[in-house]
Amino acid sequence: MTAIVVDLGAHAVRRDGIDIHLAPKAFELLLILVSNRPNAVSHEQLHAALWPGVHVAETSLAALVTQLRKALGDTSDDGRVIRTLHRVGYALVGEVVVSGHVEAVTLSVCRLLWHGESIAVPAGGAVIGRDRSCAIRIDADSVSRQHARLTVAGHEASIEDLGSKNGTWVAGERIQSAVPLTDGASFRLGSEILRLEITGDDKPTRTAIVQ
């Protein structure tokens, strides 16, 4: 298969000198996969990068990948350009040449571990509580309906109590204002202990320059 050329200056994709039309979101997906090749990018990372702070249907990512594959002349059966890693994510495996410079796309994923369950944290953070309206729902008696707010910015996070009855605790102390959290830190909402995990990929971008 002829190499796909990604022209960053023209915001265009070409093969054999012919332009390939991509919707903005599909082009954004392609850049993420190019920036992280040949490694796979997880579903969680792609959701956080493509739809930051927005809840979308589970099928949205798969539909976008299908759209990109169709435009690039690839299929899920072939996997010559985009490979599917089932229950993991997607990886760019086809030959792609980038015209110009593409910055590395640092993708961080934040999650909370609670009773063995892994809970994805939306980009930017979310309110944690017992109420069904909370983006991060902890259904436990000692947790208030809207208990605390977790804020995430890149690889930095903080937790703030929202006037809960049983308090938010960090390092054994009940907090009175926003307190920073690091990767691997544990905190307590009432009697419920949660652990924060922040992962990311900071490897340098592999970029080809077309003269």
mmCIF file with all atom_site columns, C-alpha atoms in Angstrom:
data_model
loop_
_atom_site.group_PDB
_atom_site.id
_atom_site.type_symbol
_atom_site.label_atom_id
_atom_site.label_alt_id
_atom_site.label_comp_id
_atom_site.label_asym_id
_atom_site.label_entity_id
_atom_site.label_seq_id
_atom_site.pdbx_PDB_ins_code
_atom_site.Cartn_x
_atom_site.Cartn_y
_atom_site.Cartn_z
_atom_site.occupancy
_atom_site.B_iso_or_equiv
_atom_site.pdbx_formal_charge
_atom_site.auth_seq_id
_atom_site.auth_comp_id
_atom_site.auth_asym_id
_atom_site.auth_atom_id
_atom_site.pdbx_PDB_model_num
ATOM 1   C CA . MET A 1 1   ? 0.000   0.000  0.000  1.00 0.00 ? 1   MET A CA 1
ATOM 2   C CA . THR A 1 2   ? 1.291   3.468  -0.912 1.00 0.00 ? 2   THR A CA 1
ATOM 3   C CA . ALA A 1 3   ? 2.325   5.607  2.038  1.00 0.00 ? 3   ALA A CA 1
ATOM 4   C CA . ILE A 1 4   ? -0.225  8.061  3.377  1.00 0.00 ? 4   ILE A CA 1
ATOM 5   C CA . VAL A 1 5   ? 1.052   11.653 3.556  1.00 0.00 ? 5   VAL A CA 1
ATOM 6   C CA . VAL A 1 6   ? -0.223  13.861 6.369  1.00 0.00 ? 6   VAL A CA 1
ATOM 7   C CA . ASP A 1 7   ? 0.340   17.532 5.481  1.00 0.00 ? 7   ASP A CA 1
ATOM 8   C CA . LEU A 1 8   ? 0.082   19.497 8.713  1.00 0.00 ? 8   LEU A CA 1
ATOM 9   C CA . GLY A 1 9   ? 0.485   22.878 7.054  1.00 0.00 ? 9   GLY A CA 1
ATOM 10  C CA . ALA A 1 10  ? -2.450  22.281 4.711  1.00 0.00 ? 10  ALA A CA 1
ATOM 11  C CA . HIS A 1 11  ? -4.339  20.239 7.286  1.00 0.00 ? 11  HIS A CA 1
ATOM 12  C CA . ALA A 1 12  ? -4.690  17.574 4.599  1.00 0.00 ? 12  ALA A CA 1
ATOM 13  C CA . VAL A 1 13  ? -4.149  13.872 3.988  1.00 0.00 ? 13  VAL A CA 1
ATOM 14  C CA . ARG A 1 14  ? -3.029  12.515 0.619  1.00 0.00 ? 14  ARG A CA 1
ATOM 15  C CA . ARG A 1 15  ? -2.198  9.248  -1.112 1.00 0.00 ? 15  ARG A CA 1
ATOM 16  C CA . ASP A 1 16  ? -0.707  9.113  -4.605 1.00 0.00 ? 16  ASP A CA 1
ATOM 17  C CA . GLY A 1 17  ? -1.135  12.888 -4.799 1.00 0.00 ? 17  GLY A CA 1
ATOM 18  C CA . ILE A 1 18  ? -4.884  12.638 -4.282 1.00 0.00 ? 18  ILE A CA 1
ATOM 19  C CA . ASP A 1 19  ? -6.487  14.416 -1.329 1.00 0.00 ? 19  ASP A CA 1
ATOM 20  C CA . ILE A 1 20  ? -8.373  12.289 1.181  1.00 0.00 ? 20  ILE A CA 1
ATOM 21  C CA . HIS A 1 21  ? -11.210 14.194 2.819  1.00 0.00 ? 21  HIS A CA 1
ATOM 22  C CA . LEU A 1 22  ? -11.374 13.773 6.592  1.00 0.00 ? 22  LEU A CA 1
ATOM 23  C CA . ALA A 1 23  ? -13.794 15.358 9.024  1.00 0.00 ? 23  ALA A CA 1
ATOM 24  C CA . PRO A 1 24  ? -12.020 17.438 11.719 1.00 0.00 ? 24  PRO A CA 1
ATOM 25  C CA . LYS A 1 25  ? -12.552 14.833 14.429 1.00 0.00 ? 25  LYS A CA 1
ATOM 26  C CA . ALA A 1 26  ? -11.249 12.032 12.193 1.00 0.00 ? 26  ALA A CA 1
ATOM 27  C CA . PHE A 1 27  ? -8.173  14.128 11.363 1.00 0.00 ? 27  PHE A CA 1
ATOM 28  C CA . GLU A 1 28  ? -7.621  14.703 15.083 1.00 0.00 ? 28  GLU A CA 1
ATOM 29  C CA . LEU A 1 29  ? -7.835  10.949 15.706 1.00 0.00 ? 29  LEU A CA 1
ATOM 30  C CA . LEU A 1 30  ? -5.297  10.313 12.947 1.00 0.00 ? 30  LEU A CA 1
ATOM 31  C CA . LEU A 1 31  ? -2.845  12.803 14.486 1.00 0.00 ? 31  LEU A CA 1
ATOM 32  C CA . ILE A 1 32  ? -3.130  11.116 17.877 1.00 0.00 ? 32  ILE A CA 1
ATOM 33  C CA . LEU A 1 33  ? -2.416  7.716  16.368 1.00 0.00 ? 33  LEU A CA 1
ATOM 34  C CA . VAL A 1 34  ? 0.467   9.123  14.276 1.00 0.00 ? 34  VAL A CA 1
ATOM 35  C CA . SER A 1 35  ? 1.974   10.833 17.314 1.00 0.00 ? 35  SER A CA 1
ATOM 36  C CA . ASN A 1 36  ? 1.922   7.645  19.371 1.00 0.00 ? 36  ASN A CA 1
ATOM 37  C CA . ARG A 1 37  ? 2.854   5.059  16.710 1.00 0.00 ? 37  ARG A CA 1
ATOM 38  C CA . PRO A 1 38  ? 3.649   2.217  16.808 1.00 0.00 ? 38  PRO A CA 1
ATOM 39  C CA . ASN A 1 39  ? 2.218   1.929  20.319 1.00 0.00 ? 39  ASN A CA 1
ATOM 40  C CA . ALA A 1 40  ? -1.468  1.394  20.919 1.00 0.00 ? 40  ALA A CA 1
ATOM 41  C CA . VAL A 1 41  ? -3.605  4.185  22.347 1.00 0.00 ? 41  VAL A CA 1
ATOM 42  C CA . SER A 1 42  ? -6.226  2.995  24.804 1.00 0.00 ? 42  SER A CA 1
ATOM 43  C CA . HIS A 1 43  ? -9.957  3.627  24.529 1.00 0.00 ? 43  HIS A CA 1
ATOM 44  C CA . GLU A 1 44  ? -9.811  5.756  27.685 1.00 0.00 ? 44  GLU A CA 1
ATOM 45  C CA . GLN A 1 45  ? -6.981  7.921  26.339 1.00 0.00 ? 45  GLN A CA 1
ATOM 46  C CA . LEU A 1 46  ? -8.731  8.474  23.028 1.00 0.00 ? 46  LEU A CA 1
ATOM 47  C CA . HIS A 1 47  ? -12.034 9.395  24.683 1.00 0.00 ? 47  HIS A CA 1
ATOM 48  C CA . ALA A 1 48  ? -10.265 11.886 26.985 1.00 0.00 ? 48  ALA A CA 1
ATOM 49  C CA . ALA A 1 49  ? -8.353  13.480 24.096 1.00 0.00 ? 49  ALA A CA 1
ATOM 50  C CA . LEU A 1 50  ? -11.151 13.574 21.527 1.00 0.00 ? 50  LEU A CA 1
ATOM 51  C CA . TRP A 1 51  ? -14.080 14.493 23.774 1.00 0.00 ? 51  TRP A CA 1
ATOM 52  C CA . PRO A 1 52  ? -12.572 16.207 26.845 1.00 0.00 ? 52  PRO A CA 1
ATOM 53  C CA . GLY A 1 53  ? -15.112 16.590 29.616 1.00 0.00 ? 53  GLY A CA 1
ATOM 54  C CA . VAL A 1 54  ? -17.955 15.383 27.399 1.00 0.00 ? 54  VAL A CA 1
ATOM 55  C CA . HIS A 1 55  ? -19.903 12.164 27.839 1.00 0.00 ? 55  HIS A CA 1
ATOM 56  C CA . VAL A 1 56  ? -20.378 10.367 24.526 1.00 0.00 ? 56  VAL A CA 1
ATOM 57  C CA . ALA A 1 57  ? -21.862 7.009  23.646 1.00 0.00 ? 57  ALA A CA 1
ATOM 58  C CA . GLU A 1 58  ? -19.623 3.953  23.888 1.00 0.00 ? 58  GLU A CA 1
ATOM 59  C CA . THR A 1 59  ? -20.001 3.444  20.136 1.00 0.00 ? 59  THR A CA 1
ATOM 60  C CA . SER A 1 60  ? -18.764 6.940  19.215 1.00 0.00 ? 60  SER A CA 1
ATOM 61  C CA . LEU A 1 61  ? -15.089 5.985  19.150 1.00 0.00 ? 61  LEU A CA 1
ATOM 62  C CA . ALA A 1 62  ? -15.662 2.798  17.155 1.00 0.00 ? 62  ALA A CA 1
ATOM 63  C CA . ALA A 1 63  ? -17.748 4.756  14.645 1.00 0.00 ? 63  ALA A CA 1
ATOM 64  C CA . LEU A 1 64  ? -15.013 7.381  14.291 1.00 0.00 ? 64  LEU A CA 1
ATOM 65  C CA . VAL A 1 65  ? -12.353 4.709  13.744 1.00 0.00 ? 65  VAL A CA 1
ATOM 66  C CA . THR A 1 66  ? -14.564 3.082  11.097 1.00 0.00 ? 66  THR A CA 1
ATOM 67  C CA . GLN A 1 67  ? -14.958 6.463  9.387  1.00 0.00 ? 67  GLN A CA 1
ATOM 68  C CA . LEU A 1 68  ? -11.191 7.017  9.392  1.00 0.00 ? 68  LEU A CA 1
ATOM 69  C CA . ARG A 1 69  ? -10.508 3.501  8.131  1.00 0.00 ? 69  ARG A CA 1
ATOM 70  C CA . LYS A 1 70  ? -12.946 3.919  5.268  1.00 0.00 ? 70  LYS A CA 1
ATOM 71  C CA . ALA A 1 71  ? -11.316 7.180  4.207  1.00 0.00 ? 71  ALA A CA 1
ATOM 72  C CA . LEU A 1 72  ? -7.858  5.590  4.304  1.00 0.00 ? 72  LEU A CA 1
ATOM 73  C CA . GLY A 1 73  ? -8.949  2.492  2.382  1.00 0.00 ? 73  GLY A CA 1
ATOM 74  C CA . ASP A 1 74  ? -8.550  0.225  5.386  1.00 0.00 ? 74  ASP A CA 1
ATOM 75  C CA . THR A 1 75  ? -10.965 -2.193 7.069  1.00 0.00 ? 75  THR A CA 1
ATOM 76  C CA . SER A 1 76  ? -11.076 -3.856 10.471 1.00 0.00 ? 76  SER A CA 1
ATOM 77  C CA . ASP A 1 77  ? -10.438 -7.170 8.729  1.00 0.00 ? 77  ASP A CA 1
ATOM 78  C CA . ASP A 1 78  ? -7.355  -5.898 6.901  1.00 0.00 ? 78  ASP A CA 1
ATOM 79  C CA . GLY A 1 79  ? -5.856  -3.822 9.695  1.00 0.00 ? 79  GLY A CA 1
ATOM 80  C CA . ARG A 1 80  ? -3.169  -2.609 7.273  1.00 0.00 ? 80  ARG A CA 1
ATOM 81  C CA . VAL A 1 81  ? -3.348  0.975  8.516  1.00 0.00 ? 81  VAL A CA 1
ATOM 82  C CA . ILE A 1 82  ? -5.097  0.857  11.899 1.00 0.00 ? 82  ILE A CA 1
ATOM 83  C CA . ARG A 1 83  ? -4.886  -2.229 14.057 1.00 0.00 ? 83  ARG A CA 1
ATOM 84  C CA . THR A 1 84  ? -7.543  -3.040 16.636 1.00 0.00 ? 84  THR A CA 1
ATOM 85  C CA . LEU A 1 85  ? -6.375  -4.370 19.977 1.00 0.00 ? 85  LEU A CA 1
ATOM 86  C CA . HIS A 1 86  ? -9.571  -5.805 21.386 1.00 0.00 ? 86  HIS A CA 1
ATOM 87  C CA . ARG A 1 87  ? -10.565 -4.380 24.767 1.00 0.00 ? 87  ARG A CA 1
ATOM 88  C CA . VAL A 1 88  ? -7.427  -2.200 24.699 1.00 0.00 ? 88  VAL A CA 1
ATOM 89  C CA . GLY A 1 89  ? -7.431  0.379  21.910 1.00 0.00 ? 89  GLY A CA 1
ATOM 90  C CA . TYR A 1 90  ? -6.004  1.129  18.481 1.00 0.00 ? 90  TYR A CA 1
ATOM 91  C CA . ALA A 1 91  ? -2.546  1.412  16.931 1.00 0.00 ? 91  ALA A CA 1
ATOM 92  C CA . LEU A 1 92  ? -1.355  2.938  13.670 1.00 0.00 ? 92  LEU A CA 1
ATOM 93  C CA . VAL A 1 93  ? 0.625   0.304  11.780 1.00 0.00 ? 93  VAL A CA 1
ATOM 94  C CA . GLY A 1 94  ? 0.448   1.580  8.199  1.00 0.00 ? 94  GLY A CA 1
ATOM 95  C CA . GLU A 1 95  ? 3.160   3.602  6.470  1.00 0.00 ? 95  GLU A CA 1
ATOM 96  C CA . VAL A 1 96  ? 2.527   7.278  7.142  1.00 0.00 ? 96  VAL A CA 1
ATOM 97  C CA . VAL A 1 97  ? 4.759   10.224 6.259  1.00 0.00 ? 97  VAL A CA 1
ATOM 98  C CA . VAL A 1 98  ? 4.222   13.518 8.059  1.00 0.00 ? 98  VAL A CA 1
ATOM 99  C CA . SER A 1 99  ? 4.924   16.773 6.219  1.00 0.00 ? 99  SER A CA 1
ATOM 100 C CA . GLY A 1 100 ? 6.064   19.354 8.735  1.00 0.00 ? 100 GLY A CA 1
ATOM 101 C CA . HIS A 1 101 ? 6.335   18.960 12.480 1.00 0.00 ? 101 HIS A CA 1
ATOM 102 C CA . VAL A 1 102 ? 3.824   17.306 14.755 1.00 0.00 ? 102 VAL A CA 1
ATOM 103 C CA . GLU A 1 103 ? 4.018   17.834 18.493 1.00 0.00 ? 103 GLU A CA 1
ATOM 104 C CA . ALA A 1 104 ? 3.870   14.791 20.688 1.00 0.00 ? 104 ALA A CA 1
ATOM 105 C CA . VAL A 1 105 ? 0.362   14.243 21.973 1.00 0.00 ? 105 VAL A CA 1
ATOM 106 C CA . THR A 1 106 ? 0.626   13.508 25.667 1.00 0.00 ? 106 THR A CA 1
ATOM 107 C CA . LEU A 1 107 ? -2.321  11.418 26.701 1.00 0.00 ? 107 LEU A CA 1
ATOM 108 C CA . SER A 1 108 ? -3.017  11.035 30.357 1.00 0.00 ? 108 SER A CA 1
ATOM 109 C CA . VAL A 1 109 ? -5.681  8.834  31.855 1.00 0.00 ? 109 VAL A CA 1
ATOM 110 C CA . CYS A 1 110 ? -6.972  9.312  35.366 1.00 0.00 ? 110 CYS A CA 1
ATOM 111 C CA . ARG A 1 111 ? -8.936  6.664  37.231 1.00 0.00 ? 111 ARG A CA 1
ATOM 112 C CA . LEU A 1 112 ? -10.096 5.859  40.730 1.00 0.00 ? 112 LEU A CA 1
ATOM 113 C CA . LEU A 1 113 ? -9.880  2.422  42.294 1.00 0.00 ? 113 LEU A CA 1
ATOM 114 C CA . TRP A 1 114 ? -12.658 1.558  44.727 1.00 0.00 ? 114 TRP A CA 1
ATOM 115 C CA . HIS A 1 115 ? -13.383 -1.928 46.049 1.00 0.00 ? 115 HIS A CA 1
ATOM 116 C CA . GLY A 1 116 ? -11.503 -3.449 43.115 1.00 0.00 ? 116 GLY A CA 1
ATOM 117 C CA . GLU A 1 117 ? -13.468 -1.392 40.586 1.00 0.00 ? 117 GLU A CA 1
ATOM 118 C CA . SER A 1 118 ? -11.689 0.940  38.163 1.00 0.00 ? 118 SER A CA 1
ATOM 119 C CA . ILE A 1 119 ? -13.630 4.169  37.587 1.00 0.00 ? 119 ILE A CA 1
ATOM 120 C CA . ALA A 1 120 ? -12.543 6.431  34.717 1.00 0.00 ? 120 ALA A CA 1
ATOM 121 C CA . VAL A 1 121 ? -12.301 10.113 35.633 1.00 0.00 ? 121 VAL A CA 1
ATOM 122 C CA . PRO A 1 122 ? -13.572 12.520 32.947 1.00 0.00 ? 122 PRO A CA 1
ATOM 123 C CA . ALA A 1 123 ? -11.020 14.973 31.536 1.00 0.00 ? 123 ALA A CA 1
ATOM 124 C CA . GLY A 1 124 ? -10.772 17.930 33.886 1.00 0.00 ? 124 GLY A CA 1
ATOM 125 C CA . GLY A 1 125 ? -12.241 16.011 36.819 1.00 0.00 ? 125 GLY A CA 1
ATOM 126 C CA . ALA A 1 126 ? -15.698 15.537 38.245 1.00 0.00 ? 126 ALA A CA 1
ATOM 127 C CA . VAL A 1 127 ? -17.922 15.612 41.313 1.00 0.00 ? 127 VAL A CA 1
ATOM 128 C CA . ILE A 1 128 ? -17.856 12.433 43.376 1.00 0.00 ? 128 ILE A CA 1
ATOM 129 C CA . GLY A 1 129 ? -20.895 11.412 45.360 1.00 0.00 ? 129 GLY A CA 1
ATOM 130 C CA . ARG A 1 130 ? -23.789 9.049  45.977 1.00 0.00 ? 130 ARG A CA 1
ATOM 131 C CA . ASP A 1 131 ? -26.234 10.928 43.760 1.00 0.00 ? 131 ASP A CA 1
ATOM 132 C CA . ARG A 1 132 ? -26.944 9.429  40.336 1.00 0.00 ? 132 ARG A CA 1
ATOM 133 C CA . SER A 1 133 ? -26.184 12.792 38.731 1.00 0.00 ? 133 SER A CA 1
ATOM 134 C CA . CYS A 1 134 ? -22.543 12.619 39.818 1.00 0.00 ? 134 CYS A CA 1
ATOM 135 C CA . ALA A 1 135 ? -20.065 11.754 37.071 1.00 0.00 ? 135 ALA A CA 1
ATOM 136 C CA . ILE A 1 136 ? -18.263 9.538  39.594 1.00 0.00 ? 136 ILE A CA 1
ATOM 137 C CA . ARG A 1 137 ? -20.862 7.723  41.661 1.00 0.00 ? 137 ARG A CA 1
ATOM 138 C CA . ILE A 1 138 ? -19.871 6.016  44.914 1.00 0.00 ? 138 ILE A CA 1
ATOM 139 C CA . ASP A 1 139 ? -22.946 4.268  46.236 1.00 0.00 ? 139 ASP A CA 1
ATOM 140 C CA . ALA A 1 140 ? -22.117 3.983  49.936 1.00 0.00 ? 140 ALA A CA 1
ATOM 141 C CA . ASP A 1 141 ? -23.970 5.121  53.054 1.00 0.00 ? 141 ASP A CA 1
ATOM 142 C CA . SER A 1 142 ? -21.102 7.246  54.423 1.00 0.00 ? 142 SER A CA 1
ATOM 143 C CA . VAL A 1 143 ? -20.763 9.178  51.153 1.00 0.00 ? 143 VAL A CA 1
ATOM 144 C CA . SER A 1 144 ? -22.850 12.325 50.698 1.00 0.00 ? 144 SER A CA 1
ATOM 145 C CA . ARG A 1 145 ? -24.974 12.900 47.608 1.00 0.00 ? 145 ARG A CA 1
ATOM 146 C CA . GLN A 1 146 ? -22.378 15.383 46.320 1.00 0.00 ? 146 GLN A CA 1
ATOM 147 C CA . HIS A 1 147 ? -19.400 14.661 48.502 1.00 0.00 ? 147 HIS A CA 1
ATOM 148 C CA . ALA A 1 148 ? -16.221 16.049 46.870 1.00 0.00 ? 148 ALA A CA 1
ATOM 149 C CA . ARG A 1 149 ? -14.824 17.516 43.687 1.00 0.00 ? 149 ARG A CA 1
ATOM 150 C CA . LEU A 1 150 ? -11.809 15.926 42.003 1.00 0.00 ? 150 LEU A CA 1
ATOM 151 C CA . THR A 1 151 ? -9.978  18.316 39.666 1.00 0.00 ? 151 THR A CA 1
ATOM 152 C CA . VAL A 1 152 ? -7.473  17.017 37.112 1.00 0.00 ? 152 VAL A CA 1
ATOM 153 C CA . ALA A 1 153 ? -5.091  19.059 34.951 1.00 0.00 ? 153 ALA A CA 1
ATOM 154 C CA . GLY A 1 154 ? -2.618  16.953 33.014 1.00 0.00 ? 154 GLY A CA 1
ATOM 155 C CA . HIS A 1 155 ? -0.711  14.902 35.543 1.00 0.00 ? 155 HIS A CA 1
ATOM 156 C CA . GLU A 1 156 ? -1.813  17.035 38.496 1.00 0.00 ? 156 GLU A CA 1
ATOM 157 C CA . ALA A 1 157 ? -4.923  16.505 40.598 1.00 0.00 ? 157 ALA A CA 1
ATOM 158 C CA . SER A 1 158 ? -6.590  17.881 43.703 1.00 0.00 ? 158 SER A CA 1
ATOM 159 C CA . ILE A 1 159 ? -9.539  16.940 45.900 1.00 0.00 ? 159 ILE A CA 1
ATOM 160 C CA . GLU A 1 160 ? -11.945 19.375 47.575 1.00 0.00 ? 160 GLU A CA 1
ATOM 161 C CA . ASP A 1 161 ? -14.726 18.588 50.026 1.00 0.00 ? 161 ASP A CA 1
ATOM 162 C CA . LEU A 1 162 ? -18.185 19.928 49.151 1.00 0.00 ? 162 LEU A CA 1
ATOM 163 C CA . GLY A 1 163 ? -19.541 20.265 52.658 1.00 0.00 ? 163 GLY A CA 1
ATOM 164 C CA . SER A 1 164 ? -20.077 16.539 53.153 1.00 0.00 ? 164 SER A CA 1
ATOM 165 C CA . LYS A 1 165 ? -21.427 15.145 56.422 1.00 0.00 ? 165 LYS A CA 1
ATOM 166 C CA . ASN A 1 166 ? -18.639 12.610 57.025 1.00 0.00 ? 166 ASN A CA 1
ATOM 167 C CA . GLY A 1 167 ? -15.788 14.549 55.495 1.00 0.00 ? 167 GLY A CA 1
ATOM 168 C CA . THR A 1 168 ? -13.030 14.017 52.966 1.00 0.00 ? 168 THR A CA 1
ATOM 169 C CA . TRP A 1 169 ? -9.766  12.733 54.421 1.00 0.00 ? 169 TRP A CA 1
ATOM 170 C CA . VAL A 1 170 ? -6.230  12.851 53.041 1.00 0.00 ? 170 VAL A CA 1
ATOM 171 C CA . ALA A 1 171 ? -3.244  11.405 54.922 1.00 0.00 ? 171 ALA A CA 1
ATOM 172 C CA . GLY A 1 172 ? -5.456  10.833 57.959 1.00 0.00 ? 172 GLY A CA 1
ATOM 173 C CA . GLU A 1 173 ? -6.634  14.439 58.205 1.00 0.00 ? 173 GLU A CA 1
ATOM 174 C CA . ARG A 1 174 ? -10.022 15.907 57.352 1.00 0.00 ? 174 ARG A CA 1
ATOM 175 C CA . ILE A 1 175 ? -9.441  18.520 54.655 1.00 0.00 ? 175 ILE A CA 1
ATOM 176 C CA . GLN A 1 176 ? -10.882 22.021 54.797 1.00 0.00 ? 176 GLN A CA 1
ATOM 177 C CA . SER A 1 177 ? -9.825  23.195 51.337 1.00 0.00 ? 177 SER A CA 1
ATOM 178 C CA . ALA A 1 178 ? -8.513  21.775 48.066 1.00 0.00 ? 178 ALA A CA 1
ATOM 179 C CA . VAL A 1 179 ? -5.571  19.429 48.623 1.00 0.00 ? 179 VAL A CA 1
ATOM 180 C CA . PRO A 1 180 ? -3.217  18.216 45.863 1.00 0.00 ? 180 PRO A CA 1
ATOM 181 C CA . LEU A 1 181 ? -3.067  14.512 45.054 1.00 0.00 ? 181 LEU A CA 1
ATOM 182 C CA . THR A 1 182 ? -0.297  12.599 43.327 1.00 0.00 ? 182 THR A CA 1
ATOM 183 C CA . ASP A 1 183 ? -0.396  9.393  41.322 1.00 0.00 ? 183 ASP A CA 1
ATOM 184 C CA . GLY A 1 184 ? -1.016  6.490  43.687 1.00 0.00 ? 184 GLY A CA 1
ATOM 185 C CA . ALA A 1 185 ? -2.423  8.664  46.478 1.00 0.00 ? 185 ALA A CA 1
ATOM 186 C CA . SER A 1 186 ? -5.325  7.375  48.565 1.00 0.00 ? 186 SER A CA 1
ATOM 187 C CA . PHE A 1 187 ? -8.071  9.460  50.126 1.00 0.00 ? 187 PHE A CA 1
ATOM 188 C CA . ARG A 1 188 ? -11.203 8.719  52.103 1.00 0.00 ? 188 ARG A CA 1
ATOM 189 C CA . LEU A 1 189 ? -14.795 9.833  51.582 1.00 0.00 ? 189 LEU A CA 1
ATOM 190 C CA . GLY A 1 190 ? -16.548 9.065  54.840 1.00 0.00 ? 190 GLY A CA 1
ATOM 191 C CA . SER A 1 191 ? -15.453 5.470  55.421 1.00 0.00 ? 191 SER A CA 1
ATOM 192 C CA . GLU A 1 192 ? -14.789 4.684  51.751 1.00 0.00 ? 192 GLU A CA 1
ATOM 193 C CA . ILE A 1 193 ? -11.148 4.580  50.616 1.00 0.00 ? 193 ILE A CA 1
ATOM 194 C CA . LEU A 1 194 ? -10.313 5.456  47.014 1.00 0.00 ? 194 LEU A CA 1
ATOM 195 C CA . ARG A 1 195 ? -6.972  5.346  45.240 1.00 0.00 ? 195 ARG A CA 1
ATOM 196 C CA . LEU A 1 196 ? -6.005  7.730  42.436 1.00 0.00 ? 196 LEU A CA 1
ATOM 197 C CA . GLU A 1 197 ? -4.057  6.510  39.412 1.00 0.00 ? 197 GLU A CA 1
ATOM 198 C CA . ILE A 1 198 ? -2.758  8.812  36.679 1.00 0.00 ? 198 ILE A CA 1
ATOM 199 C CA . THR A 1 199 ? -1.030  7.291  33.692 1.00 0.00 ? 199 THR A CA 1
ATOM 200 C CA . GLY A 1 200 ? 0.389   8.909  30.573 1.00 0.00 ? 200 GLY A CA 1
ATOM 201 C CA . ASP A 1 201 ? 2.651   8.455  27.597 1.00 0.00 ? 201 ASP A CA 1
ATOM 202 C CA . ASP A 1 202 ? 5.457   11.007 27.305 1.00 0.00 ? 202 ASP A CA 1
ATOM 203 C CA . LYS A 1 203 ? 7.645   9.382  24.695 1.00 0.00 ? 203 LYS A CA 1
ATOM 204 C CA . PRO A 1 204 ? 9.018   11.603 21.884 1.00 0.00 ? 204 PRO A CA 1
ATOM 205 C CA . THR A 1 205 ? 7.147   11.815 18.611 1.00 0.00 ? 205 THR A CA 1
ATOM 206 C CA . ARG A 1 206 ? 8.496   10.014 15.590 1.00 0.00 ? 206 ARG A CA 1
ATOM 207 C CA . THR A 1 207 ? 8.207   12.493 12.728 1.00 0.00 ? 207 THR A CA 1
ATOM 208 C CA . ALA A 1 208 ? 9.179   12.361 9.072  1.00 0.00 ? 208 ALA A CA 1
ATOM 209 C CA . ILE A 1 209 ? 9.843   15.545 7.123  1.00 0.00 ? 209 ILE A CA 1
ATOM 210 C CA . VAL A 1 210 ? 8.980   15.793 3.439  1.00 0.00 ? 210 VAL A CA 1
ATOM 211 C CA . GLN A 1 211 ? 11.264  18.165 1.569  1.00 0.00 ? 211 GLN A CA 1
#
